Coordinates of C-alpha atoms in Angstrom, one line a residue:
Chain A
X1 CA 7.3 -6.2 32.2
X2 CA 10.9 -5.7 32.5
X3 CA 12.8 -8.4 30.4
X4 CA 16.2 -8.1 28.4
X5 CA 16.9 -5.6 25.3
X6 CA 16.9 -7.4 22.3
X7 CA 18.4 -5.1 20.5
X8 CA 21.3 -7.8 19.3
X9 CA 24.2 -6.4 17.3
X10 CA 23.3 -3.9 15.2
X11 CA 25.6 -1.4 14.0
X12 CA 25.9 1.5 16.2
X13 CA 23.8 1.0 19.2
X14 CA 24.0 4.6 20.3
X15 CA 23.0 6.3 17.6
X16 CA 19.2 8.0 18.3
X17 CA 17.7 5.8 15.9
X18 CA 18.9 2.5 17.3
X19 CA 18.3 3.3 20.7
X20 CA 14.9 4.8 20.1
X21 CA 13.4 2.0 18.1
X22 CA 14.7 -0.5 20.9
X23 CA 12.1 -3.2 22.2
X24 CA 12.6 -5.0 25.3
X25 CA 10.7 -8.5 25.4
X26 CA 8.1 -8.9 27.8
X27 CA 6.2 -12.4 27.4
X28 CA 5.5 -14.6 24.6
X29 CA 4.4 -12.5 21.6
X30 CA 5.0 -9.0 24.1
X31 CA 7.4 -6.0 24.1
X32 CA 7.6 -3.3 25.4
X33 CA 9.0 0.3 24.1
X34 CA 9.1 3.6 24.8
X35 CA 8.6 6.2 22.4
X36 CA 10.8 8.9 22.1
X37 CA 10.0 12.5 21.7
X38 CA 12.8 12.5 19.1
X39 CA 10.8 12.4 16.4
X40 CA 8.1 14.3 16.1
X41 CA 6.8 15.5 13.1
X42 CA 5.0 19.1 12.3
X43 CA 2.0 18.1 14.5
X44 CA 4.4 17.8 17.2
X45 CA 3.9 14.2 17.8
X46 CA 5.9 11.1 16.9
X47 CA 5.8 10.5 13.2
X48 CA 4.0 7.7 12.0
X49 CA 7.1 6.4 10.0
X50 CA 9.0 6.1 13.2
X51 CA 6.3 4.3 15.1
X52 CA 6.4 1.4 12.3
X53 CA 10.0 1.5 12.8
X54 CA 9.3 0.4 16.5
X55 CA 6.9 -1.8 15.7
X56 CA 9.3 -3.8 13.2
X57 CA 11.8 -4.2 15.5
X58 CA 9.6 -5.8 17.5
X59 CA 8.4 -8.2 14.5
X60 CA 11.6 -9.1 13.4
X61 CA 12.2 -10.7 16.8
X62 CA 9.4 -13.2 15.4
X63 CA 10.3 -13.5 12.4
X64 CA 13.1 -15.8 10.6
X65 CA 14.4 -12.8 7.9
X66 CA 16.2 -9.4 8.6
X67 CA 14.4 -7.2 5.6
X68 CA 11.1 -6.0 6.0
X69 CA 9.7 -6.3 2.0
X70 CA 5.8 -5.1 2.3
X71 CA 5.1 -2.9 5.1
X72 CA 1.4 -1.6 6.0
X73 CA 0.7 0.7 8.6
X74 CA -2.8 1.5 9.9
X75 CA -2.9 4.5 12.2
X76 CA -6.2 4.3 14.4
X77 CA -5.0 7.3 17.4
X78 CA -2.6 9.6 18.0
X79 CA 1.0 8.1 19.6
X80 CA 2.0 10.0 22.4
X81 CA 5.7 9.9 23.8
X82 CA 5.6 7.6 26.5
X83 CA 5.8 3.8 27.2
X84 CA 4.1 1.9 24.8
X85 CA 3.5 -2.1 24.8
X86 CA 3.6 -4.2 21.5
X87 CA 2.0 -7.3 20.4
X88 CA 2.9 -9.6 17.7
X89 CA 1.8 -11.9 16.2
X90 CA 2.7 -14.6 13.5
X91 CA 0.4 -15.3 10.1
X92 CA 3.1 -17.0 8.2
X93 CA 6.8 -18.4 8.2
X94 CA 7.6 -19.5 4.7
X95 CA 11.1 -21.0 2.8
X96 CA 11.5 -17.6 1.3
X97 CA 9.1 -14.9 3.1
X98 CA 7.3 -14.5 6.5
X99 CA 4.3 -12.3 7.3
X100 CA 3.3 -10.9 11.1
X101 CA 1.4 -8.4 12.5
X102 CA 2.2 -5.8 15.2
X103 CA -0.7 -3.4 16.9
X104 CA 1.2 -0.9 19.2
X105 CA -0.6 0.1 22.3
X106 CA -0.4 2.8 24.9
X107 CA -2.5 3.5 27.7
X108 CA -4.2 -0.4 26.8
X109 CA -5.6 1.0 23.6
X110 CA -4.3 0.1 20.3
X111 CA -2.8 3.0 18.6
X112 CA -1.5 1.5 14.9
X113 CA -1.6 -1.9 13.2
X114 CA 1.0 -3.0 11.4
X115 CA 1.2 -6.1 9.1
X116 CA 4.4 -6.9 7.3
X117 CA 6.3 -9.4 5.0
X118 CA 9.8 -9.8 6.0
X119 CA 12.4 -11.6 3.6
X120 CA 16.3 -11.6 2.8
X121 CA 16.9 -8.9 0.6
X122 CA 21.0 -9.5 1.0
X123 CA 21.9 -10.0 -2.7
X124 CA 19.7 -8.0 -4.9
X125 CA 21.3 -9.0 -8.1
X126 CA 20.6 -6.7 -11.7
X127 CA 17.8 -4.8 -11.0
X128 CA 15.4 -3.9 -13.7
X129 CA 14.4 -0.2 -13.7
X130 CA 12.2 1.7 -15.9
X131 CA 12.1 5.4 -14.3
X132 CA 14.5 7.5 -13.6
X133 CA 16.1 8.5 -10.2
X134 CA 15.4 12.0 -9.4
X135 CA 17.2 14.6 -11.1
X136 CA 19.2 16.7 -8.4
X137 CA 22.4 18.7 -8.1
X138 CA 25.2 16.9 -5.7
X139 CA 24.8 16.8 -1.9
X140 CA 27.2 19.4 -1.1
X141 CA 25.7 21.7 -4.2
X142 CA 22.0 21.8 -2.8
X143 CA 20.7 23.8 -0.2
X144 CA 19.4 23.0 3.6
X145 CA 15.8 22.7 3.1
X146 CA 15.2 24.1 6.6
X147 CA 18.0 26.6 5.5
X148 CA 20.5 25.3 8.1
X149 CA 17.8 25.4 11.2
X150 CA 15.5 22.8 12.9
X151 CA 12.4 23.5 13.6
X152 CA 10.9 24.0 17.3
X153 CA 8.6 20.4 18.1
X154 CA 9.6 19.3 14.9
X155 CA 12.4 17.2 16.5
X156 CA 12.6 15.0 13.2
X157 CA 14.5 18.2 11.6
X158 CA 17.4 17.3 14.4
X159 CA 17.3 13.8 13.2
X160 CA 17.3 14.1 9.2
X161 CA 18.6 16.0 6.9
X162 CA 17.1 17.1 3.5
X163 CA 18.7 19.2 0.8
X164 CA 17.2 20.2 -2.0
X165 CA 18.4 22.1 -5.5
X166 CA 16.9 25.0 -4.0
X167 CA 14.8 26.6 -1.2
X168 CA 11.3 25.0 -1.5
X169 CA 7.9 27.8 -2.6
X170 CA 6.0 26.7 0.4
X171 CA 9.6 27.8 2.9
X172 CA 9.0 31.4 1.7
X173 CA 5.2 31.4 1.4
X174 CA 5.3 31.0 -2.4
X175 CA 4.0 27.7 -3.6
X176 CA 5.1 26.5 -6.8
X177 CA 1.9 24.7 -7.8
X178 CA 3.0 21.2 -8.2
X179 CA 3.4 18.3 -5.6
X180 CA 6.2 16.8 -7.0
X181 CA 9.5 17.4 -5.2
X182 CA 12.6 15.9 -5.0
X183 CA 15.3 15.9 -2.3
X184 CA 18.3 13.8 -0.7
X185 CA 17.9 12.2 2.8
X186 CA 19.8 11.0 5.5
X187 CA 20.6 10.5 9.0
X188 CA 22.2 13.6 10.7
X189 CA 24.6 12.2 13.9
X190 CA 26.7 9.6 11.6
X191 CA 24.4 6.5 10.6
X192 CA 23.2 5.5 7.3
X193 CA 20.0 3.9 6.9
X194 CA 19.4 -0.1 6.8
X195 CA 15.9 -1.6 5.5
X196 CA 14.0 -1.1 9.2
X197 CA 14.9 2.6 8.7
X198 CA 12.9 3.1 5.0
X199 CA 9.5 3.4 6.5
X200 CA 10.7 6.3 8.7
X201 CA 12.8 7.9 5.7
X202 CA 9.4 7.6 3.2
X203 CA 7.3 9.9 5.7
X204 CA 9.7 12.2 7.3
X205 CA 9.9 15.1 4.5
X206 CA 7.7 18.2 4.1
X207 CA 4.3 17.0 2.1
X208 CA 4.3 17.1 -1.1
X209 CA 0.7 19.4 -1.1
X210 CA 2.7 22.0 1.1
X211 CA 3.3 22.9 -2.7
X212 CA -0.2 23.5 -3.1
X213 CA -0.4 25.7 -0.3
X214 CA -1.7 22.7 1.6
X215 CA -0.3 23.5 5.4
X216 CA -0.6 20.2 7.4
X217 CA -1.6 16.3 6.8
X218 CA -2.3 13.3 9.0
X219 CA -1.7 9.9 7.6
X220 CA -4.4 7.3 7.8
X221 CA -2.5 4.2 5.8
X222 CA 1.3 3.9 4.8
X223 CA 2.6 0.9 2.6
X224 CA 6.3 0.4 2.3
X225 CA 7.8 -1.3 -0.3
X226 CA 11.4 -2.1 0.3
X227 CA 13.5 -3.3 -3.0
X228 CA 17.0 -3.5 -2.1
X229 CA 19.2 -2.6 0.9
X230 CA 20.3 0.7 0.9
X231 CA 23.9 1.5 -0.1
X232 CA 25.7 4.1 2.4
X233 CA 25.4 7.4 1.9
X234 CA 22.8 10.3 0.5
X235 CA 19.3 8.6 -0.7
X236 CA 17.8 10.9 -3.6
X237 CA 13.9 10.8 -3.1
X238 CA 10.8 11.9 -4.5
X239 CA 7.9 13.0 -3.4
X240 CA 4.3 13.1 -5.0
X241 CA 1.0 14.1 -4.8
X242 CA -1.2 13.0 -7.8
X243 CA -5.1 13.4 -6.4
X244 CA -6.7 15.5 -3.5
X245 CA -10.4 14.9 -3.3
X246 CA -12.4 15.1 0.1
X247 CA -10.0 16.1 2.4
X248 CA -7.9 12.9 1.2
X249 CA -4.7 12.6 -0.8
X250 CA -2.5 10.2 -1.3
X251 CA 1.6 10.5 -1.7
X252 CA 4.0 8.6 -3.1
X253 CA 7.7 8.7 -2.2
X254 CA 10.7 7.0 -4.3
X255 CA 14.0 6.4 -2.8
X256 CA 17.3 5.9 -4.3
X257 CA 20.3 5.2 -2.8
X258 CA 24.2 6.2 -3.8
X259 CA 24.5 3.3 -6.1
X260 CA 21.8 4.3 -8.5
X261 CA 19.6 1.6 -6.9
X262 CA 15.5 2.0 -6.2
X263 CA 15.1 0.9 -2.5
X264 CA 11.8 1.7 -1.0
X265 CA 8.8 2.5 -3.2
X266 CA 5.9 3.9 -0.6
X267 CA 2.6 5.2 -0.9
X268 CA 0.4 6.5 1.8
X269 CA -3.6 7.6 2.2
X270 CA -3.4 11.0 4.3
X271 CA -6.3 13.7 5.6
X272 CA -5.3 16.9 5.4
X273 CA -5.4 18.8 8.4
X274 CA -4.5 22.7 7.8
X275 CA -6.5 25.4 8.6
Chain B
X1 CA -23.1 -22.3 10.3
X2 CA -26.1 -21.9 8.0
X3 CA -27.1 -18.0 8.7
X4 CA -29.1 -15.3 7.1
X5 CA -27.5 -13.9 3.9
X6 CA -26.3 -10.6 4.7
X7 CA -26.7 -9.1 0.7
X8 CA -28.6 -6.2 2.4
X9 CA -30.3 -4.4 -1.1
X10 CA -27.2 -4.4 -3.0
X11 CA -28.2 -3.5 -7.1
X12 CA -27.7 -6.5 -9.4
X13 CA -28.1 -9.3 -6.9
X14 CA -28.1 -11.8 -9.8
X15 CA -25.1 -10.3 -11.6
X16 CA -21.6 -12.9 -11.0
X17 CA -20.2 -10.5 -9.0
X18 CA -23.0 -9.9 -6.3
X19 CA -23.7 -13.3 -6.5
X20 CA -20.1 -14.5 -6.1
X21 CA -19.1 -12.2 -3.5
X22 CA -22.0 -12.4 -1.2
X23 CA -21.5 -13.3 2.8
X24 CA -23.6 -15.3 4.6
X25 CA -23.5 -14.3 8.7
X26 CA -22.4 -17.6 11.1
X27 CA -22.0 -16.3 14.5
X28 CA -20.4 -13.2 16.0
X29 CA -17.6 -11.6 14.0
X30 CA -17.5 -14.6 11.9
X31 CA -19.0 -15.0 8.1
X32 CA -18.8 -18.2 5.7
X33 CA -18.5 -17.7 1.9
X34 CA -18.3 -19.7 -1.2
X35 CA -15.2 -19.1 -3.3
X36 CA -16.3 -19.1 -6.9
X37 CA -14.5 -20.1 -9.9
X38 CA -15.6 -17.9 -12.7
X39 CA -13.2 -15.4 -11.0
X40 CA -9.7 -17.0 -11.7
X41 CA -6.5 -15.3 -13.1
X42 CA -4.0 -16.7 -15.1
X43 CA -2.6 -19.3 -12.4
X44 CA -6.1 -20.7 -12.8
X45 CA -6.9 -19.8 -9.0
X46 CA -9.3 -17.2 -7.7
X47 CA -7.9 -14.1 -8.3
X48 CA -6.4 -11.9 -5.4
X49 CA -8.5 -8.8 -5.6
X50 CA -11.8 -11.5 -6.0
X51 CA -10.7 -13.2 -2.2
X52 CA -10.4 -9.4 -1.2
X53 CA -13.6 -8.0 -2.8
X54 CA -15.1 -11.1 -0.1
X55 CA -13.6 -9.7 2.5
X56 CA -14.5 -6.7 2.5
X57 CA -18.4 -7.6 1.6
X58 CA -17.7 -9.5 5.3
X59 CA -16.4 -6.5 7.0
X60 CA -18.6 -4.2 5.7
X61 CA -21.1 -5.4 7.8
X62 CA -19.4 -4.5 10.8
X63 CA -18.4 -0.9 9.9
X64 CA -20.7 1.8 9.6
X65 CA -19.6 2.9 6.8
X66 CA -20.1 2.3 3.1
X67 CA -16.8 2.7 1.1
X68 CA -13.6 1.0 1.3
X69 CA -10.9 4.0 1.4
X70 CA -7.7 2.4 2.2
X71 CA -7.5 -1.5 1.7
X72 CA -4.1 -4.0 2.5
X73 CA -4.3 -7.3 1.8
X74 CA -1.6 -10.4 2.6
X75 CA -1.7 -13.4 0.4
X76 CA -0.3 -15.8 2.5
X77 CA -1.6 -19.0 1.2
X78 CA -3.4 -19.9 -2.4
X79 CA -7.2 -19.8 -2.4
X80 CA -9.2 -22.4 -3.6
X81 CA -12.6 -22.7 -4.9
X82 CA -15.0 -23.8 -2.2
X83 CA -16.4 -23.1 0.8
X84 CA -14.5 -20.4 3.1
X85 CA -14.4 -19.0 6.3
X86 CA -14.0 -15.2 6.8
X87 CA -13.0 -14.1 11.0
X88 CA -13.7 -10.4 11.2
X89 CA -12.4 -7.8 13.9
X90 CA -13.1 -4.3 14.2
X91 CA -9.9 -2.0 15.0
X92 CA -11.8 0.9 15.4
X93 CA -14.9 2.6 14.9
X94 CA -14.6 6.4 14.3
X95 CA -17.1 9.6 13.3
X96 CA -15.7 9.4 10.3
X97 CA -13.6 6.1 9.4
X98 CA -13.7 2.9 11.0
X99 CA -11.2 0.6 10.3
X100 CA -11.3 -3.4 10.9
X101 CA -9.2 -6.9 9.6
X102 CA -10.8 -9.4 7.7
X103 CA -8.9 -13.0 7.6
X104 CA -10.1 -15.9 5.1
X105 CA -9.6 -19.3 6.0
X106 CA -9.8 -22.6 4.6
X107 CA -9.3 -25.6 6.4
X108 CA -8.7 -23.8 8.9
X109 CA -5.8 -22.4 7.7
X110 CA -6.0 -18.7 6.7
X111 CA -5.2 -17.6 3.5
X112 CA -5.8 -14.0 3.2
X113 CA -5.3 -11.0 5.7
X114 CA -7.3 -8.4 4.5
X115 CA -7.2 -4.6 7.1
X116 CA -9.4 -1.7 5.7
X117 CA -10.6 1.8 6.8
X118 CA -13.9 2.5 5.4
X119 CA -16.0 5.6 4.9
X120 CA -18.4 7.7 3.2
X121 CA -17.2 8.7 -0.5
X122 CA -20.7 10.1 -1.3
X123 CA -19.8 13.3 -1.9
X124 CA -16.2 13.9 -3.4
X125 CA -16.4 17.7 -4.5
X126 CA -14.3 19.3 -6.8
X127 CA -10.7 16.8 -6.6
X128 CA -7.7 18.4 -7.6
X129 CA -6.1 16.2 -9.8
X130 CA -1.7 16.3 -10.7
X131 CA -1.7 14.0 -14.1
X132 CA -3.8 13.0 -17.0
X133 CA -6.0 10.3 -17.2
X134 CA -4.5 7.0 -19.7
X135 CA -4.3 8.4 -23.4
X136 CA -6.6 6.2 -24.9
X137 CA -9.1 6.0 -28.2
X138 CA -13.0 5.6 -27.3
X139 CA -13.7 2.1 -25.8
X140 CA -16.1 2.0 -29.1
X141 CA -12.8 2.1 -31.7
X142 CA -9.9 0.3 -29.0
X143 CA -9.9 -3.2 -29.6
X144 CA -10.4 -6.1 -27.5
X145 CA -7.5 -7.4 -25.6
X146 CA -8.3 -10.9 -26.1
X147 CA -9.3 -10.6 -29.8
X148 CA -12.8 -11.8 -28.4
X149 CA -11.8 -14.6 -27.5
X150 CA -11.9 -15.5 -23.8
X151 CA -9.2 -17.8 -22.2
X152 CA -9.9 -21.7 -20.9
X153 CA -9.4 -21.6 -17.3
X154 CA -9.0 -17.8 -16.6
X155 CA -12.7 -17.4 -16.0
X156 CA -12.0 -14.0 -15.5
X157 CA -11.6 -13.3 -18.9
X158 CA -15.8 -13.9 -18.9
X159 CA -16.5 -11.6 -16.0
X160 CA -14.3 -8.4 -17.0
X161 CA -13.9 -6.8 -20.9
X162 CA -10.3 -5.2 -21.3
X163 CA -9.9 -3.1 -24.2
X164 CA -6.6 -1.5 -25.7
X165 CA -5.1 1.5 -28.3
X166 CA -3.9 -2.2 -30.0
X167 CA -3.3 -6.0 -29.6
X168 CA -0.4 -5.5 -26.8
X169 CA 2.9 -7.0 -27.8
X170 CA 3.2 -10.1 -25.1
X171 CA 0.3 -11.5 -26.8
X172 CA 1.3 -12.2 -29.9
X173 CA 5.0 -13.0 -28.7
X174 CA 6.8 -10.0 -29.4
X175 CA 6.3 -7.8 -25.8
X176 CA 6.8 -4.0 -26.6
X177 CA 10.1 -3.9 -24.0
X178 CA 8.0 -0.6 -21.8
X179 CA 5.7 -2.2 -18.5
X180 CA 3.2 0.7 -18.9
X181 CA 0.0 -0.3 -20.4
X182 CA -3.1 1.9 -20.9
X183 CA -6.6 -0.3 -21.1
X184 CA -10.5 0.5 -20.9
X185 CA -12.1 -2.3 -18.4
X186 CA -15.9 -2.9 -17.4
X187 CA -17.6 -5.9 -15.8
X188 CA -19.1 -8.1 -18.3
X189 CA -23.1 -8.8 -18.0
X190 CA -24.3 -5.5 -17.6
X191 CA -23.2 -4.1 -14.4
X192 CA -21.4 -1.4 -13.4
X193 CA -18.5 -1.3 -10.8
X194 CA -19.1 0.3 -7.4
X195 CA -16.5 1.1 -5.3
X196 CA -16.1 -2.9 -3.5
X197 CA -15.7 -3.9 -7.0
X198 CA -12.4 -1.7 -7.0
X199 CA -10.2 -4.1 -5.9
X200 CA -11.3 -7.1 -8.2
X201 CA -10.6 -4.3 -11.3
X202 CA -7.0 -3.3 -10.0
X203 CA -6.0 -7.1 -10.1
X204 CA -7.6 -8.3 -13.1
X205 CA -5.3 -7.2 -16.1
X206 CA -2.3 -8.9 -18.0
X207 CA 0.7 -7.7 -16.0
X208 CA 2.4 -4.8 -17.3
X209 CA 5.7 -7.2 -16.7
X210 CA 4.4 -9.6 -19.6
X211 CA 5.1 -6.4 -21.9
X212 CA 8.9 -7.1 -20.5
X213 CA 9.0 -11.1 -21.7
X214 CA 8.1 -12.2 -18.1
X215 CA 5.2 -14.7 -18.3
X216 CA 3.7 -15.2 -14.5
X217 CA 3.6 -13.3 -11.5
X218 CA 1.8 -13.9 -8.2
X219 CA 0.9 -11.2 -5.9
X220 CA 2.4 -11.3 -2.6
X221 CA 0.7 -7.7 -0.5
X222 CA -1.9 -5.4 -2.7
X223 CA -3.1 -2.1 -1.5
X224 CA -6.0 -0.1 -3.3
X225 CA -6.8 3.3 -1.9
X226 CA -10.5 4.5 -3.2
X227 CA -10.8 7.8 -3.8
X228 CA -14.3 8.4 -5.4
X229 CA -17.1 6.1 -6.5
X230 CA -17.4 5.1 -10.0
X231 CA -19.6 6.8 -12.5
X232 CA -22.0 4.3 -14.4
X233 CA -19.5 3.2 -17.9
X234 CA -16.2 1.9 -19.3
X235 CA -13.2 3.1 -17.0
X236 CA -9.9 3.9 -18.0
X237 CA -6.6 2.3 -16.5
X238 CA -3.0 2.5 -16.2
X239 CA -0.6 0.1 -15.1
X240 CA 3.0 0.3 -14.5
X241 CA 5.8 -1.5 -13.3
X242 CA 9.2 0.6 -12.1
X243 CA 11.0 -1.8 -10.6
X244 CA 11.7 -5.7 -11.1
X245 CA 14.6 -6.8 -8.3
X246 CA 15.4 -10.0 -6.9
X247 CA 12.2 -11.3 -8.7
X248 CA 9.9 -9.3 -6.9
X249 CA 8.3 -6.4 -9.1
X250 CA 5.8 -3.9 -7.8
X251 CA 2.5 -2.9 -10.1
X252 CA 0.8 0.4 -9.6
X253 CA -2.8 0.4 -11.0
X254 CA -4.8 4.0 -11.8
X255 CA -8.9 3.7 -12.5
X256 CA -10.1 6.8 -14.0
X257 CA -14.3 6.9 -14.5
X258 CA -16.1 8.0 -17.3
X259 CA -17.0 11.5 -15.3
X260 CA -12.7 12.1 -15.6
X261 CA -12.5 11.4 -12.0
X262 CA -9.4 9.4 -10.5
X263 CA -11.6 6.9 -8.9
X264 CA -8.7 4.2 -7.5
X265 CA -5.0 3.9 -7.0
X266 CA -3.3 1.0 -5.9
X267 CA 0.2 -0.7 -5.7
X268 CA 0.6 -4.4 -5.2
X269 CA 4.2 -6.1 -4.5
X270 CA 4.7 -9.5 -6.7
X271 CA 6.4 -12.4 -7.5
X272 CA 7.8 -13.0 -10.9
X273 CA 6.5 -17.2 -10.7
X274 CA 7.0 -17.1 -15.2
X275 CA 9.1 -20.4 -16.5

């Protein structure tokens, strides 16, 4: 099912993140991808952010608007590094907004279902904001949260930085009690992040319940919210944890970029997996 | 596509909302409804989490499970009262969650996308909760929001009882200027909410926006994560707006039951559709 890249111009076509969230086109309504091993998260397999990533690139082929606005992500089976094949399909093309859905498969079996609202989110004029961003030193003033290192299968730590006002409880076996951490984010290897890049952003940090001595979490659902395109630079996020009942919590994540502005509001239903 | 009704032994069958919501089975995967209209918001249409709340009494009887846990919903095209069709497709069936996709068509035209995990919420032991539940007097001494009076077209306002600290601000033309609004809610007609009637509950009050001078919204994506099942009794509920941009705003909705549990959380992305 070899067929061209259709990756078009975006900026900075060899950066890890463009080239890994590349979709050929393979047939009406079918890519193809394959998933890198360059972003794993702590279970050691691709993050569930960065699968949606590769799943909207293959939607916004489809779809007559550049900004994904309402993401959700439903994450049936694991995602294995691989090749992977993609089918879209089209519910919607509006004046303003257009909705499709993407279910990613590998191996014939469908591995996460995506639907999503795409729109133009190119002049986001006065927002209104009640909230305020999170309350963090400077970039250059806060530490590594990894303390300068990756972390071995955790290949997402060689793709994103975090830095935080100080070294987090759950890095030195000390919880502090509360699932509420803030952070900055961004790209490591000179790219900032664009709308399609959000959705990998929201679920790349450390859980919030890691501050609860809560040691690993699978996500079942993930909603992304994008409200403006990011500005260039650091993105100050926040993380949340508000209810763990069953095995289940949910987090929230807030991000904010250099100009002050709120550009992704996410929330996602997870299990949690420790020992 | 006359069929059997598929109400199963569902408490209350004669209460609005079993009545209203009920299924009946046409054929393989595929269920026919008829959209009430003493469920309509403020545009004087079906409400969103109503159309939902038929959705999922479709899917339901394809999943083996009882609760919705995690539930996305598209609005793609108003709903009207009358007869509907609902297509259902399971995703995937799991020892634990199964998740499926509910669409709702009329004329052939769908109108709702609707993709939900269910499971088994029967025994949520001992949640940790981060937060308090919404400050608020005892429904017996908070007033009505309405001033008892119900409104002409919103039929809603006869289904579901809203109760506040105060007459909020929008409704006597001076809005209080903060989108954060606490209010008791219970069915009308003697029935208590179970956890399908969640998503009817999370759509159902004022707009926290009309507290900020705005005057219509129309919800473009909700999602509602359950998280236990509702004791009998009034629940408490908190809804919020962060962000308005580009005349989009996003609505976060908290359900607390009368046993202090955090029963539902959900977010839903909107459009600002006021004059």
């Amino acid at each position: 099912m070899a067929g061209p890249a259709c990756a078009g111009s975006v900026p900075g076509d060899g950066h890890p993140y463009d080239a890994d969230t590349a979709v050929v086109a393979g047939g009406e309504h079918r890519f193809t991808a394959t998933i890198s091993d360059r972003w794993n998260g702590l279970t050691g397999r691709p993050l569930g952010g960065f699968n949606v990533a590769v799943c909207l690139r293959a939607l916004m082929h489809e779809l007559p608007f550049p900004d994904p606005l309402a993401v959700s992500s439903f994450f049936l089976r694991p995602v294995m590094p691989g090749p992977a094949e993609l089918v879209t399909e089209v519910a919607r093309r509006g004046r303003r907004m257009a909705t499709g859905e993407v279910r990613l498969k590998q191996d014939d079996l469908e591995r996460v279902r995506v639907v999503a609202t795409f729109a133009d989110l190119g002049s986001v004029a006065h927002p209104r904001i009640f909230g305020a961003r999170p309350d963090l030193p400077p970039p250059e003033l806060a530490v590594d949260v990894l303390g300068g290192e990756t972390r071995p299968g955790a290949t997402i730590t060689d793709r994103i930085e975090c830095r935080m006002a100080g070294v987090p409880g759950w890095r030195t076996g000390r919880p502090g009690g509360t699932p509420d951490v803030s952070l900055w984010m961004r790209f490591r290897e000179g790219r900032d992040a664009d709308t399609l890049a959000l959705p990998i952003l929201v679920d790349a940090a450390a859980p919030a319940v890691f501050e609860i001595g809560e040691t690993g979490s699978t996500t079942l659902e993930l909603t992304v919210h994008v409200r403006a395109r990011p500005a260039p630079g650091w993105l100050a996020c926040r993380v949340t944890t508000r209810c763990v009942a069953s095995g289940y919590h949910e987090e929230d994540f807030e991000v904010w970029d250099s100009a002050g502005r709120l550009v992704a509001q996410s929330r996602q239903l997870a299990l949690l997996t420790g020992a």
